[in-house]
Coordinates of C-alpha atoms in Angstrom, one line a residue:
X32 CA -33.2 106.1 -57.5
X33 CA -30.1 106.4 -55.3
X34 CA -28.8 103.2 -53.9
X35 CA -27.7 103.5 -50.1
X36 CA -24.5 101.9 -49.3
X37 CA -24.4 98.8 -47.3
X38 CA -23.1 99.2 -43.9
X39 CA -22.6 95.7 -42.4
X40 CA -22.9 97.3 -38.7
X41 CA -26.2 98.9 -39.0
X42 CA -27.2 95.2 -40.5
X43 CA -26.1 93.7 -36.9
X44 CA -27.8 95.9 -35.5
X45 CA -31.0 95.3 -37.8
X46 CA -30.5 91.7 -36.9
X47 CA -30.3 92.2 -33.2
X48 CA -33.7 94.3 -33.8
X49 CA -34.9 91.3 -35.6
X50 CA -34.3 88.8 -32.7
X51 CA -36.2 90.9 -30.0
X52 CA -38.7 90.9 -32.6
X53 CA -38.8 87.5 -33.1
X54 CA -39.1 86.7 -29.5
X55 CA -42.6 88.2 -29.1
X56 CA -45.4 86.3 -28.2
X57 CA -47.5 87.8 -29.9
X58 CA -45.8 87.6 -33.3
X59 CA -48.1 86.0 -35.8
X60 CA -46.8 82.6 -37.6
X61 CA -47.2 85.0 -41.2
X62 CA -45.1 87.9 -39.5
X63 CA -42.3 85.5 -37.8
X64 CA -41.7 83.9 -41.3
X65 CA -41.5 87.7 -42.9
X66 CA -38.7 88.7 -40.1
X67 CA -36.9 85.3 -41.0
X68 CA -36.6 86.0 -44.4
X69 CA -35.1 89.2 -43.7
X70 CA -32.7 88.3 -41.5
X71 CA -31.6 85.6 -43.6
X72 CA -31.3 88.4 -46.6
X73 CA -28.7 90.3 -44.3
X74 CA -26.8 87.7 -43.2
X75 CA -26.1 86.7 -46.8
X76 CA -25.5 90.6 -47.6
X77 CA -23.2 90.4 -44.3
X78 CA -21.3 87.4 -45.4
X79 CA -20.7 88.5 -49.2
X80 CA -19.6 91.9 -47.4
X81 CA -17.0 90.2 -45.2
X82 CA -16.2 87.6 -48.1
X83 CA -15.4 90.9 -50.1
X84 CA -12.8 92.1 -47.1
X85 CA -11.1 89.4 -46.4
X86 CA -10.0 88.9 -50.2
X87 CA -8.8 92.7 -50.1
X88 CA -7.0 92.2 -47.4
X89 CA -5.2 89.3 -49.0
X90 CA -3.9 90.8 -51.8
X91 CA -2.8 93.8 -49.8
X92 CA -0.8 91.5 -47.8
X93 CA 0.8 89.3 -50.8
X94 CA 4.2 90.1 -51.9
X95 CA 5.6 90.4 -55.0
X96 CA 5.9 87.5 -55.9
X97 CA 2.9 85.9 -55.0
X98 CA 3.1 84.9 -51.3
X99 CA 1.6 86.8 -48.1
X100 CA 3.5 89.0 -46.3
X101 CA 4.0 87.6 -42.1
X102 CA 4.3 90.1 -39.6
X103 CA 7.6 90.5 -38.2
X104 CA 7.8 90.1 -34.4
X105 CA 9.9 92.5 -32.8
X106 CA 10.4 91.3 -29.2

């Protein structure tokens, strides 16, 4: 079986899809609970995504020798 590869804006919008969900009425106590527990699922998915990111972007930005690179201003 293929795994799909996470894409952390179709979860946002899968969580936004949730919400309005959520909202309903109607919803059943059983079926409210269910929608919970999968948007608490992709937020930790989002979270470990971002997580993931930011440490990438760190060590593309340290220099040699250990410390992060600043942006020059050039005014």
């Amino acid at each position: 079986m293929a795994k799909t590869k996470f894409s952390i804006e179709e979860a946002f919008q899968e969580l936004d899809q949730i919400l309005q969900e959520m909202e309903s009425p109607e919803l059943s106590l059983s079926d409210s609970m269910n929608l919970y527990k999968k948007g608490v699922r992709l937020l930790d998915k989002c979270n470990q995504t971002l997580d993931k990111t930011e440490k990438e972007i760190i060590v593309l930005q340290e220099g040699q020798n250990g410390t992060i690179l600043k942006r020059e201003d050039s005014e």
